Amino acid sequence: MIDINTTYRFNFPIPIRFGAGVVKELSGYLKENNLKNPLIVTDKNVAELSFFKQICKDLGKDGIAVEVYSEMHKNPIKSDVLEGGAQYHETNRDCIVGIGGGVALDVARAIALRVNHTRDLFDYDDLIGGDKYVTEEVPPFVCIPTTAGTGSEVGRSAIISEDISKKKRILFSPKLMADIVFADPILTMELPPFITAATGMDALTHNMEAYLAKGFHPMCDGIALEGIQLISESLELATNRPTVESRAKMLLASLMGAVAFQKGLGIVHSLAHPLSSLLDTHHGLANAVNLPYGMQFNYEGFEDRFDKMALAFGLGTNAGKRIIDHLFSMNKQLGLPTKLSEIGVKKEHIEELSILAVADFCHPSNPKPVSKEDFKNVYQKAL
Ligand SMILES: NC(=O)c1ccc[n+]([C@@H]2O[C@H](COP(=O)([O-])OP(=O)(O)OC[C@H]3O[C@@H](n4cnc5c(N)ncnc54)[C@H](O)[C@@H]3O)[C@@H](O)[C@H]2O)c1
Ligand SMILES: [Fe+2]
């Protein structure tokens, strides 16, 4: 509800070039901005894909001296970022271009921070007020997403884990926003079905959790509902019978989810993060499995919000309760697991998972409070 005695800050992001073929504008953009020595940050898989090689080749033809950094873990860690920062300086770079999924883009953003910020990387952790140390210049930074899930390209944060404990830390500053995003659905055409499905469910989780999150942000709410509708129309198609149109809709919905979740996330992301820390589970997959259970937890007391989401899902009026079954069916249709036991979680993991979940940074914005006991119960149900 609007509180007329309060004032609000609404932040919206960055220039986005969207559409089939926009990646070809990269070289012109760099030249216009007098940038000739990009550090291209990607992961090892993407570095081998033909579209990536083509991007590097095109840049080379235009006289741009490409240097690639691709050393990163599946759930990226601090030393990945430090190495990339060192390579930036050793090879005299003048900007950073992140190309890839959320992992590559988060590492690229963290390297952009690292370049001129020399304190311990986790001194910049947002949860301990680290953004106050982000005072130096951040190099020019371009993002090119190649998955449709995290929406990291329009974000201002990077999620990087500690080297040993694997605890996820969040580096945040408005200065870490990309200068421009080239969102080209053609780059996502070859995503395998499993990654399409898992990353797509991450985008759905962002839109749903943002819509339900505490706080007043009707702009984010509107974007989140439209994002849910786009995913509803296109995720199954993009996964099982991809077309440029379904890929384009998913890419948009993932950008929209990330714009919307500046409002906050919730219980599902807090259930999911510990699975990546403890068992190295892919972020989207961890969200996909937990999503119906987290929404079940949230339903009571928020029926009107669920009814509105049900309209976006195309489930009809007063159908909020049906969303939970619908999410289970979506996972099945997409070939994703519906139980934690199917992704290696065992009863004896639940205590440690619950400790990590309650310490996670996402659930404070969940519409209802979540205790450690609640996390245990939800994990047990999902097992
Ligand atoms: N910064 C943020 O706002 C934010 C938000 C949510 C999640 N995240 C982070 O994002 C990460 C997850 O990102 P993700 O889900 O995109 O996964 P990812 O980056 O790990 O990509 C998944 C897999 O797909 C491959 N891949 C990427 N593009 C491809 C393409 N076009 N064709 C074929 N294969 C391709 C990658 O090599 C990788 O193996 C996690 O580390 C998570 O913490 C960040
Ligand atoms: Fe996510």
Tab-separated table of C-alpha atoms and ligand atoms in Angstrom:
chain	number	residue	atom	x	y	z
A	1	MET	CA	0.000	0.000	0.000
A	2	ILE	CA	1.113	3.523	-0.631
A	3	ASP	CA	2.117	5.428	2.502
A	4	ILE	CA	1.543	9.126	1.781
A	5	ASN	CA	3.796	10.099	4.695
A	6	THR	CA	6.836	8.428	3.138
A	7	THR	CA	9.036	9.208	0.168
A	8	TYR	CA	10.524	6.506	-2.027
A	9	ARG	CA	13.545	5.942	-4.264
A	10	PHE	CA	12.956	3.995	-7.488
A	11	ASN	CA	16.091	3.108	-9.458
A	12	PHE	CA	15.923	1.959	-13.040
A	13	PRO	CA	18.790	0.681	-15.056
A	14	ILE	CA	20.825	1.136	-18.109
A	15	PRO	CA	20.770	1.490	-21.862
A	16	ILE	CA	19.809	-1.865	-23.340
A	17	ARG	CA	20.127	-2.751	-27.009
A	18	PHE	CA	17.796	-5.674	-27.506
A	19	GLY	CA	17.130	-7.845	-30.550
A	20	ALA	CA	18.494	-10.389	-32.999
A	21	GLY	CA	21.929	-9.299	-34.211
A	22	VAL	CA	22.614	-6.429	-31.771
A	23	VAL	CA	25.876	-8.086	-30.718
A	24	LYS	CA	27.343	-6.845	-34.005
A	25	GLU	CA	27.168	-3.311	-32.577
A	26	LEU	CA	29.802	-4.087	-29.927
A	27	SER	CA	32.806	-3.110	-31.989
A	28	GLY	CA	31.233	0.211	-33.087
A	29	TYR	CA	30.336	0.991	-29.483
A	30	LEU	CA	33.889	0.364	-28.265
A	31	LYS	CA	35.405	2.446	-31.053
A	32	GLU	CA	32.981	5.343	-30.468
A	33	ASN	CA	34.119	5.342	-26.862
A	34	ASN	CA	37.778	5.130	-27.803
A	35	LEU	CA	38.195	1.705	-26.181
A	36	LYS	CA	40.675	-0.555	-27.932
A	37	ASN	CA	41.871	-3.085	-25.358
A	38	PRO	CA	38.959	-4.949	-23.760
A	39	LEU	CA	39.371	-7.734	-21.246
A	40	ILE	CA	36.684	-10.150	-22.372
A	41	VAL	CA	35.454	-12.156	-19.398
A	42	THR	CA	33.677	-15.415	-20.099
A	43	ASP	CA	33.652	-18.993	-18.827
A	44	LYS	CA	35.581	-21.878	-20.335
A	45	ASN	CA	32.536	-23.426	-22.072
A	46	VAL	CA	31.381	-20.214	-23.697
A	47	ALA	CA	34.963	-19.476	-24.788
A	48	GLU	CA	34.729	-22.569	-27.015
A	49	LEU	CA	31.382	-21.702	-28.647
A	50	SER	CA	31.366	-20.507	-32.247
A	51	PHE	CA	29.463	-17.274	-31.569
A	52	PHE	CA	32.091	-16.297	-28.986
A	53	LYS	CA	34.954	-16.971	-31.366
A	54	GLN	CA	33.116	-14.949	-34.013
A	55	ILE	CA	32.726	-11.963	-31.647
A	56	CYS	CA	36.483	-12.008	-30.937
A	57	LYS	CA	37.269	-12.372	-34.635
A	58	ASP	CA	35.006	-9.433	-35.563
A	59	LEU	CA	36.611	-7.249	-32.892
A	60	GLY	CA	40.091	-8.218	-34.121
A	61	LYS	CA	39.143	-7.264	-37.697
A	62	ASP	CA	38.149	-3.836	-36.419
A	63	GLY	CA	41.560	-3.289	-34.815
A	64	ILE	CA	40.495	-4.082	-31.278
A	65	ALA	CA	43.059	-6.057	-29.277
A	66	VAL	CA	41.165	-8.795	-27.487
A	67	GLU	CA	42.395	-10.495	-24.303
A	68	VAL	CA	40.207	-13.275	-22.869
A	69	TYR	CA	39.921	-14.247	-19.195
A	70	SER	CA	37.986	-17.468	-18.615
A	71	GLU	CA	39.309	-18.981	-15.369
A	72	MET	CA	36.283	-19.399	-13.131
A	73	HIS	CA	34.515	-21.967	-11.003
A	74	LYS	CA	30.949	-23.135	-11.604
A	75	ASN	CA	30.052	-21.155	-8.492
A	76	PRO	CA	32.707	-18.436	-8.814
A	77	ILE	CA	35.132	-17.729	-5.976
A	78	LYS	CA	37.253	-14.804	-4.829
A	79	SER	CA	40.520	-16.023	-6.383
A	80	ASP	CA	38.823	-16.165	-9.824
A	81	VAL	CA	38.236	-12.428	-9.457
A	82	LEU	CA	41.719	-11.615	-8.155
A	83	GLU	CA	43.359	-13.444	-11.080
A	84	GLY	CA	41.173	-11.614	-13.573
A	85	GLY	CA	42.012	-8.277	-11.947
A	86	ALA	CA	45.727	-9.062	-12.200
A	87	GLN	CA	45.376	-10.006	-15.877
A	88	TYR	CA	43.608	-6.683	-16.562
A	89	HIS	CA	46.629	-4.746	-15.299
A	90	GLU	CA	49.322	-7.061	-16.707
A	91	THR	CA	47.874	-6.796	-20.214
A	92	ASN	CA	47.082	-3.056	-20.065
A	93	ARG	CA	43.364	-3.237	-20.644
A	94	ASP	CA	41.060	-0.227	-20.904
A	95	CYS	CA	37.602	-1.789	-20.391
A	96	ILE	CA	35.758	-4.993	-19.517
A	97	VAL	CA	33.265	-6.892	-21.670
A	98	GLY	CA	31.420	-9.695	-19.881
A	99	ILE	CA	29.985	-12.334	-22.211
A	100	GLY	CA	28.136	-15.327	-20.791
A	101	GLY	CA	25.707	-16.509	-18.182
A	102	GLY	CA	25.358	-15.140	-14.673
A	103	VAL	CA	28.678	-16.650	-13.599
A	104	ALA	CA	30.745	-14.905	-16.288
A	105	LEU	CA	28.867	-11.623	-15.861
A	106	ASP	CA	29.230	-11.662	-12.074
A	107	VAL	CA	32.954	-12.376	-12.360
A	108	ALA	CA	33.290	-9.628	-14.993
A	109	ARG	CA	31.524	-7.149	-12.688
A	110	ALA	CA	33.637	-8.160	-9.698
A	111	ILE	CA	36.805	-7.736	-11.792
A	112	ALA	CA	35.554	-4.278	-12.823
A	113	LEU	CA	35.348	-3.465	-9.117
A	114	ARG	CA	38.719	-5.039	-8.383
A	115	VAL	CA	40.674	-3.047	-10.982
A	116	ASN	CA	40.949	0.120	-8.852
A	117	HIS	CA	39.774	-1.190	-5.445
A	118	THR	CA	42.589	-2.879	-3.590
A	119	ARG	CA	41.149	-3.711	-0.156
A	120	ASP	CA	40.268	-7.335	0.570
A	121	LEU	CA	37.534	-8.166	-1.974
A	122	PHE	CA	34.976	-8.959	0.717
A	123	ASP	CA	35.511	-5.625	2.460
A	124	TYR	CA	33.173	-4.471	-0.333
A	125	ASP	CA	30.453	-6.945	0.801
A	126	ASP	CA	27.180	-5.053	0.767
A	127	LEU	CA	25.948	-6.797	3.905
A	128	ILE	CA	28.695	-5.236	5.993
A	129	GLY	CA	28.217	-1.822	4.401
A	130	GLY	CA	31.072	-2.414	1.936
A	131	ASP	CA	29.610	-0.217	-0.790
A	132	LYS	CA	30.929	2.808	1.123
A	133	TYR	CA	34.452	1.788	0.055
A	134	VAL	CA	33.493	1.778	-3.633
A	135	THR	CA	34.943	5.233	-4.160
A	136	GLU	CA	37.401	4.807	-7.047
A	137	GLU	CA	36.716	4.793	-10.749
A	138	VAL	CA	35.294	1.599	-12.270
A	139	PRO	CA	36.490	0.885	-15.854
A	140	PRO	CA	33.998	1.014	-18.729
A	141	PHE	CA	31.904	-2.140	-18.525
A	142	VAL	CA	29.728	-3.841	-21.155
A	143	CYS	CA	27.499	-6.891	-20.580
A	144	ILE	CA	26.371	-9.432	-23.138
A	145	PRO	CA	24.133	-12.164	-21.654
A	146	THR	CA	24.137	-15.622	-23.249
A	147	THR	CA	21.673	-17.309	-20.883
A	148	ALA	CA	18.161	-16.111	-20.064
A	149	GLY	CA	17.985	-16.458	-16.314
A	150	THR	CA	19.874	-14.351	-13.839
A	151	GLY	CA	19.499	-10.972	-15.535
A	152	SER	CA	22.887	-10.176	-13.966
A	153	GLU	CA	23.553	-7.927	-16.995
A	154	VAL	CA	21.173	-5.252	-15.678
A	155	GLY	CA	22.197	-5.686	-12.038
A	156	ARG	CA	24.499	-3.788	-9.747
A	157	SER	CA	25.750	-6.765	-7.797
A	158	ALA	CA	28.036	-9.741	-8.161
A	159	ILE	CA	27.650	-12.923	-6.168
A	160	ILE	CA	31.066	-14.402	-5.394
A	161	SER	CA	31.840	-17.179	-2.913
A	162	GLU	CA	34.587	-17.406	-0.345
A	163	ASP	CA	37.414	-19.672	-1.543
A	164	ILE	CA	37.316	-22.168	1.322
A	165	SER	CA	33.907	-21.972	3.010
A	166	LYS	CA	32.080	-21.353	-0.334
A	167	LYS	CA	29.796	-18.936	1.499
A	168	LYS	CA	28.174	-16.586	-1.027
A	169	ARG	CA	29.051	-12.916	-0.610
A	170	ILE	CA	27.402	-10.049	-2.388
A	171	LEU	CA	29.389	-7.178	-3.864
A	172	PHE	CA	27.156	-4.224	-4.619
A	173	SER	CA	27.391	-0.664	-5.789
A	174	PRO	CA	25.424	1.471	-8.263
A	175	LYS	CA	28.865	2.087	-9.854
A	176	LEU	CA	28.928	-1.584	-10.894
A	177	MET	CA	26.085	-1.182	-13.355
A	178	ALA	CA	27.110	-1.881	-16.952
A	179	ASP	CA	27.392	1.132	-19.262
A	180	ILE	CA	25.430	-0.737	-21.903
A	181	VAL	CA	23.876	-4.172	-22.392
A	182	PHE	CA	23.694	-5.922	-25.753
A	183	ALA	CA	20.904	-8.488	-25.315
A	184	ASP	CA	20.871	-10.632	-28.430
A	185	PRO	CA	18.569	-13.686	-28.372
A	186	ILE	CA	20.544	-15.332	-31.195
A	187	LEU	CA	23.360	-15.946	-28.680
A	188	THR	CA	20.975	-18.076	-26.600
A	189	MET	CA	19.753	-20.272	-29.497
A	190	GLU	CA	22.196	-23.107	-28.779
A	191	LEU	CA	21.577	-23.285	-25.038
A	192	PRO	CA	20.909	-26.958	-24.233
A	193	PRO	CA	17.385	-27.810	-22.955
A	194	PHE	CA	18.471	-28.432	-19.358
A	195	ILE	CA	20.260	-25.064	-19.024
A	196	THR	CA	17.387	-23.284	-20.790
A	197	ALA	CA	14.925	-24.799	-18.333
A	198	ALA	CA	16.981	-24.238	-15.179
A	199	THR	CA	17.973	-20.650	-16.028
A	200	GLY	CA	14.409	-19.918	-17.138
A	201	MET	CA	13.066	-21.097	-13.774
A	202	ASP	CA	15.574	-18.757	-12.101
A	203	ALA	CA	14.059	-15.878	-14.117
A	204	LEU	CA	10.570	-17.017	-13.073
A	205	THR	CA	11.672	-17.151	-9.429
A	206	HIS	CA	13.016	-13.576	-9.684
A	207	ASN	CA	9.755	-12.273	-11.088
A	208	MET	CA	7.590	-14.142	-8.560
A	209	GLU	CA	9.713	-13.348	-5.518
A	210	ALA	CA	10.035	-9.701	-6.542
A	211	TYR	CA	6.274	-9.441	-6.974
A	212	LEU	CA	5.686	-10.906	-3.513
A	213	ALA	CA	8.557	-9.080	-1.780
A	214	LYS	CA	7.781	-6.688	1.054
A	215	GLY	CA	7.947	-3.014	0.287
A	216	PHE	CA	6.252	-0.577	-2.021
A	217	HIS	CA	7.372	-0.622	-5.643
A	218	PRO	CA	4.446	-0.714	-8.071
A	219	MET	CA	6.805	-0.276	-11.055
A	220	CYS	CA	8.662	-3.457	-10.150
A	221	ASP	CA	5.334	-5.211	-9.508
A	222	GLY	CA	4.105	-4.350	-13.000
A	223	ILE	CA	7.348	-5.513	-14.608
A	224	ALA	CA	7.301	-8.750	-12.590
A	225	LEU	CA	3.755	-9.658	-13.667
A	226	GLU	CA	4.610	-9.044	-17.332
A	227	GLY	CA	7.786	-11.106	-16.848
A	228	ILE	CA	5.739	-14.006	-15.450
A	229	GLN	CA	3.429	-13.816	-18.454
A	230	LEU	CA	6.307	-13.834	-20.950
A	231	ILE	CA	7.842	-16.885	-19.255
A	232	SER	CA	4.500	-18.628	-19.172
A	233	GLU	CA	4.166	-18.159	-22.924
A	234	SER	CA	7.687	-19.135	-23.878
A	235	LEU	CA	9.739	-21.248	-21.471
A	236	GLU	CA	8.415	-24.629	-22.524
A	237	LEU	CA	8.818	-23.713	-26.191
A	238	ALA	CA	12.302	-22.259	-25.675
A	239	THR	CA	13.311	-25.472	-23.884
A	240	ASN	CA	11.776	-28.134	-26.088
A	241	ARG	CA	11.282	-26.477	-29.515
A	242	PRO	CA	13.276	-23.229	-29.498
A	243	THR	CA	12.369	-20.410	-31.854
A	244	VAL	CA	13.970	-16.956	-32.001
A	245	GLU	CA	10.711	-15.525	-30.665
A	246	SER	CA	10.573	-17.812	-27.606
A	247	ARG	CA	14.273	-17.193	-26.919
A	248	ALA	CA	13.708	-13.434	-27.261
A	249	LYS	CA	10.783	-13.507	-24.829
A	250	MET	CA	12.844	-15.459	-22.282
A	251	LEU	CA	15.757	-13.060	-22.588
A	252	LEU	CA	13.421	-10.112	-21.987
A	253	ALA	CA	11.742	-11.844	-19.051
A	254	SER	CA	15.116	-12.499	-17.452
A	255	LEU	CA	16.111	-8.824	-17.807
A	256	MET	CA	12.746	-7.876	-16.342
A	257	GLY	CA	13.105	-10.256	-13.395
A	258	ALA	CA	16.414	-8.667	-12.473
A	259	VAL	CA	15.003	-5.153	-12.784
A	260	ALA	CA	12.057	-6.193	-10.620
A	261	PHE	CA	14.139	-7.836	-7.911
A	262	GLN	CA	15.735	-4.572	-6.867
A	263	LYS	CA	12.541	-4.638	-4.750
A	264	GLY	CA	13.820	-7.776	-3.043
A	265	LEU	CA	13.796	-11.564	-3.296
A	266	GLY	CA	12.611	-14.120	-0.764
A	267	ILE	CA	12.516	-17.573	0.758
A	268	VAL	CA	13.186	-19.486	-2.482
A	269	HIS	CA	16.560	-17.854	-3.126
A	270	SER	CA	17.500	-18.390	0.524
A	271	LEU	CA	16.584	-22.078	0.187
A	272	ALA	CA	18.578	-22.289	-3.053
A	273	HIS	CA	21.836	-20.517	-2.179
A	274	PRO	CA	22.982	-23.076	0.437
A	275	LEU	CA	22.579	-25.883	-2.125
A	276	SER	CA	25.104	-24.142	-4.377
A	277	SER	CA	27.467	-23.497	-1.463
A	278	LEU	CA	27.279	-27.003	-0.033
A	279	LEU	CA	26.645	-29.212	-3.064
A	280	ASP	CA	27.690	-26.974	-5.988
A	281	THR	CA	24.148	-27.158	-7.402
A	282	HIS	CA	23.473	-24.863	-10.389
A	283	HIS	CA	21.702	-21.708	-9.170
A	284	GLY	CA	18.703	-21.997	-11.507
A	285	LEU	CA	18.211	-25.688	-10.790
A	286	ALA	CA	18.298	-25.041	-7.033
A	287	ASN	CA	15.597	-22.389	-7.436
A	288	ALA	CA	13.489	-24.531	-9.757
A	289	VAL	CA	13.240	-27.409	-7.277
A	290	ASN	CA	12.545	-25.142	-4.300
A	291	LEU	CA	10.116	-22.784	-6.040
A	292	PRO	CA	6.824	-24.690	-5.528
A	293	TYR	CA	7.678	-25.429	-1.883
A	294	GLY	CA	8.668	-21.817	-1.160
A	295	MET	CA	5.470	-20.561	-2.779
A	296	GLN	CA	3.431	-23.033	-0.729
A	297	PHE	CA	4.993	-21.494	2.378
A	298	ASN	CA	4.114	-17.970	1.201
A	299	TYR	CA	0.563	-18.582	-0.049
A	300	GLU	CA	-1.463	-18.148	3.132
A	301	GLY	CA	-2.092	-14.490	3.887
A	302	PHE	CA	-1.093	-13.378	0.380
A	303	GLU	CA	-3.952	-14.961	-1.577
A	304	ASP	CA	-4.760	-11.745	-3.464
A	305	ARG	CA	-1.197	-11.463	-4.767
A	306	PHE	CA	-1.232	-15.112	-5.834
A	307	ASP	CA	-4.536	-14.493	-7.655
A	308	LYS	CA	-2.886	-11.698	-9.647
A	309	MET	CA	0.089	-13.920	-10.498
A	310	ALA	CA	-2.343	-16.661	-11.567
A	311	LEU	CA	-3.779	-14.268	-14.162
A	312	ALA	CA	-0.265	-13.684	-15.501
A	313	PHE	CA	0.227	-17.474	-15.686
A	314	GLY	CA	-3.015	-17.718	-17.666
A	315	LEU	CA	-4.648	-19.840	-14.957
A	316	GLY	CA	-7.810	-17.683	-14.756
A	317	THR	CA	-9.448	-15.672	-11.976
A	318	ASN	CA	-9.229	-16.536	-8.270
A	319	ALA	CA	-6.770	-19.266	-9.166
A	320	GLY	CA	-3.855	-18.287	-6.903
A	321	LYS	CA	-3.808	-21.617	-5.112
A	322	ARG	CA	-3.406	-23.474	-8.405
A	323	ILE	CA	-0.001	-21.849	-8.922
A	324	ILE	CA	1.725	-24.376	-6.655
A	325	ASP	CA	0.553	-27.407	-8.672
A	326	HIS	CA	1.240	-25.488	-11.841
A	327	LEU	CA	4.886	-24.976	-10.805
A	328	PHE	CA	5.290	-28.709	-10.156
A	329	SER	CA	3.865	-29.434	-13.627
A	330	MET	CA	6.160	-26.862	-15.210
A	331	ASN	CA	9.218	-28.548	-13.685
A	332	LYS	CA	7.997	-31.931	-14.957
A	333	GLN	CA	7.307	-30.589	-18.448
A	334	LEU	CA	10.754	-29.029	-18.546
A	335	GLY	CA	12.428	-32.272	-17.491
A	336	LEU	CA	13.552	-30.812	-14.157
A	337	PRO	CA	13.495	-32.664	-10.829
A	338	THR	CA	10.752	-31.921	-8.305
A	339	LYS	CA	12.446	-33.247	-5.144
A	340	LEU	CA	15.684	-32.310	-3.416
A	341	SER	CA	16.620	-35.988	-3.078
A	342	GLU	CA	16.862	-36.111	-6.892
A	343	ILE	CA	19.688	-33.539	-6.800
A	344	GLY	CA	21.765	-35.241	-4.143
A	345	VAL	CA	20.339	-33.727	-0.952
A	346	LYS	CA	20.225	-36.141	1.997
A	347	LYS	CA	18.383	-35.947	5.312
A	348	GLU	CA	21.671	-35.297	7.108
A	349	HIS	CA	22.272	-32.134	5.019
A	350	ILE	CA	19.133	-30.388	6.274
A	351	GLU	CA	20.540	-28.991	9.517
A	352	GLU	CA	23.528	-27.369	7.807
A	353	LEU	CA	21.414	-26.151	4.888
A	354	SER	CA	18.989	-24.510	7.330
A	355	ILE	CA	21.800	-22.736	9.188
A	356	LEU	CA	23.091	-21.327	5.875
A	357	ALA	CA	19.583	-20.449	4.666
A	358	VAL	CA	18.655	-18.434	7.726
A	359	ALA	CA	21.935	-16.483	7.365
A	360	ASP	CA	21.220	-15.784	3.681
A	361	PHE	CA	20.602	-12.194	2.483
A	362	CYS	CA	17.415	-12.816	0.470
A	363	HIS	CA	14.687	-13.817	2.913
A	364	PRO	CA	14.497	-10.566	4.932
A	365	SER	CA	12.381	-9.199	2.055
A	366	ASN	CA	10.149	-12.287	1.908
A	367	PRO	CA	6.516	-11.264	2.511
A	368	LYS	CA	6.411	-13.314	5.712
A	369	PRO	CA	9.246	-13.931	8.179
A	370	VAL	CA	11.162	-17.204	7.836
A	371	SER	CA	12.841	-18.846	10.847
A	372	LYS	CA	15.471	-21.581	10.878
A	373	GLU	CA	12.701	-24.002	11.887
A	374	ASP	CA	10.652	-22.906	8.856
A	375	PHE	CA	13.628	-23.559	6.564
A	376	LYS	CA	14.021	-27.029	8.073
A	377	ASN	CA	10.348	-27.788	7.513
A	378	VAL	CA	10.378	-26.606	3.920
A	379	TYR	CA	13.568	-28.563	3.138
A	380	GLN	CA	12.024	-31.648	4.727
A	381	LYS	CA	8.875	-31.306	2.614
A	382	ALA	CA	10.988	-30.846	-0.506
A	383	LEU	CA	13.213	-33.851	0.220
B	1	LIG	N1	24.264	-10.676	-10.039
B	1	LIG	C1	23.010	-11.027	-9.972
B	1	LIG	O1	22.140	-10.200	-9.901
B	1	LIG	C2	22.671	-12.486	-9.973
B	1	LIG	C3	21.334	-12.879	-9.862
B	1	LIG	C4	21.056	-14.234	-9.860
B	1	LIG	C5	22.081	-15.171	-9.998
B	1	LIG	N2	23.366	-14.765	-10.089
B	1	LIG	C6	24.479	-15.709	-10.233
B	1	LIG	O2	24.462	-16.195	-11.570
B	1	LIG	C7	25.056	-17.477	-11.605
B	1	LIG	C8	24.223	-18.430	-12.450
B	1	LIG	O3	24.174	-17.971	-13.776
B	1	LIG	P1	23.509	-18.828	-14.946
B	1	LIG	O4	22.283	-19.469	-14.433
B	1	LIG	O5	23.402	-17.977	-16.142
B	1	LIG	O6	24.522	-20.008	-15.159
B	1	LIG	P2	25.989	-20.106	-15.803
B	1	LIG	O7	26.573	-18.783	-16.034
B	1	LIG	O8	26.728	-21.072	-14.962
B	1	LIG	O9	25.661	-20.782	-17.205
B	1	LIG	C9	25.166	-22.107	-17.219
B	1	LIG	C10	25.946	-22.967	-18.204
B	1	LIG	O10	25.587	-22.596	-19.511
B	1	LIG	C11	26.732	-22.400	-20.305
B	1	LIG	N3	26.351	-21.411	-21.327
B	1	LIG	C12	26.202	-20.080	-21.149
B	1	LIG	N4	25.746	-19.518	-22.289
B	1	LIG	C13	25.616	-20.497	-23.202
B	1	LIG	C14	25.168	-20.545	-24.551
B	1	LIG	N5	24.718	-19.459	-25.183
B	1	LIG	N6	25.136	-21.726	-25.181
B	1	LIG	C15	25.530	-22.846	-24.544
B	1	LIG	N7	25.949	-22.891	-23.250
B	1	LIG	C16	25.996	-21.724	-22.595
B	1	LIG	C17	27.795	-21.968	-19.347
B	1	LIG	O11	29.075	-22.258	-19.815
B	1	LIG	C18	27.466	-22.804	-18.113
B	1	LIG	O12	28.038	-24.082	-18.225
B	1	LIG	C19	25.230	-17.918	-10.144
B	1	LIG	O13	26.586	-17.769	-9.795
B	1	LIG	C20	24.378	-16.937	-9.376
B	1	LIG	O14	24.842	-16.714	-8.068
B	1	LIG	C21	23.663	-13.433	-10.098
B	2	FE	FE	18.473	-16.059	-9.021
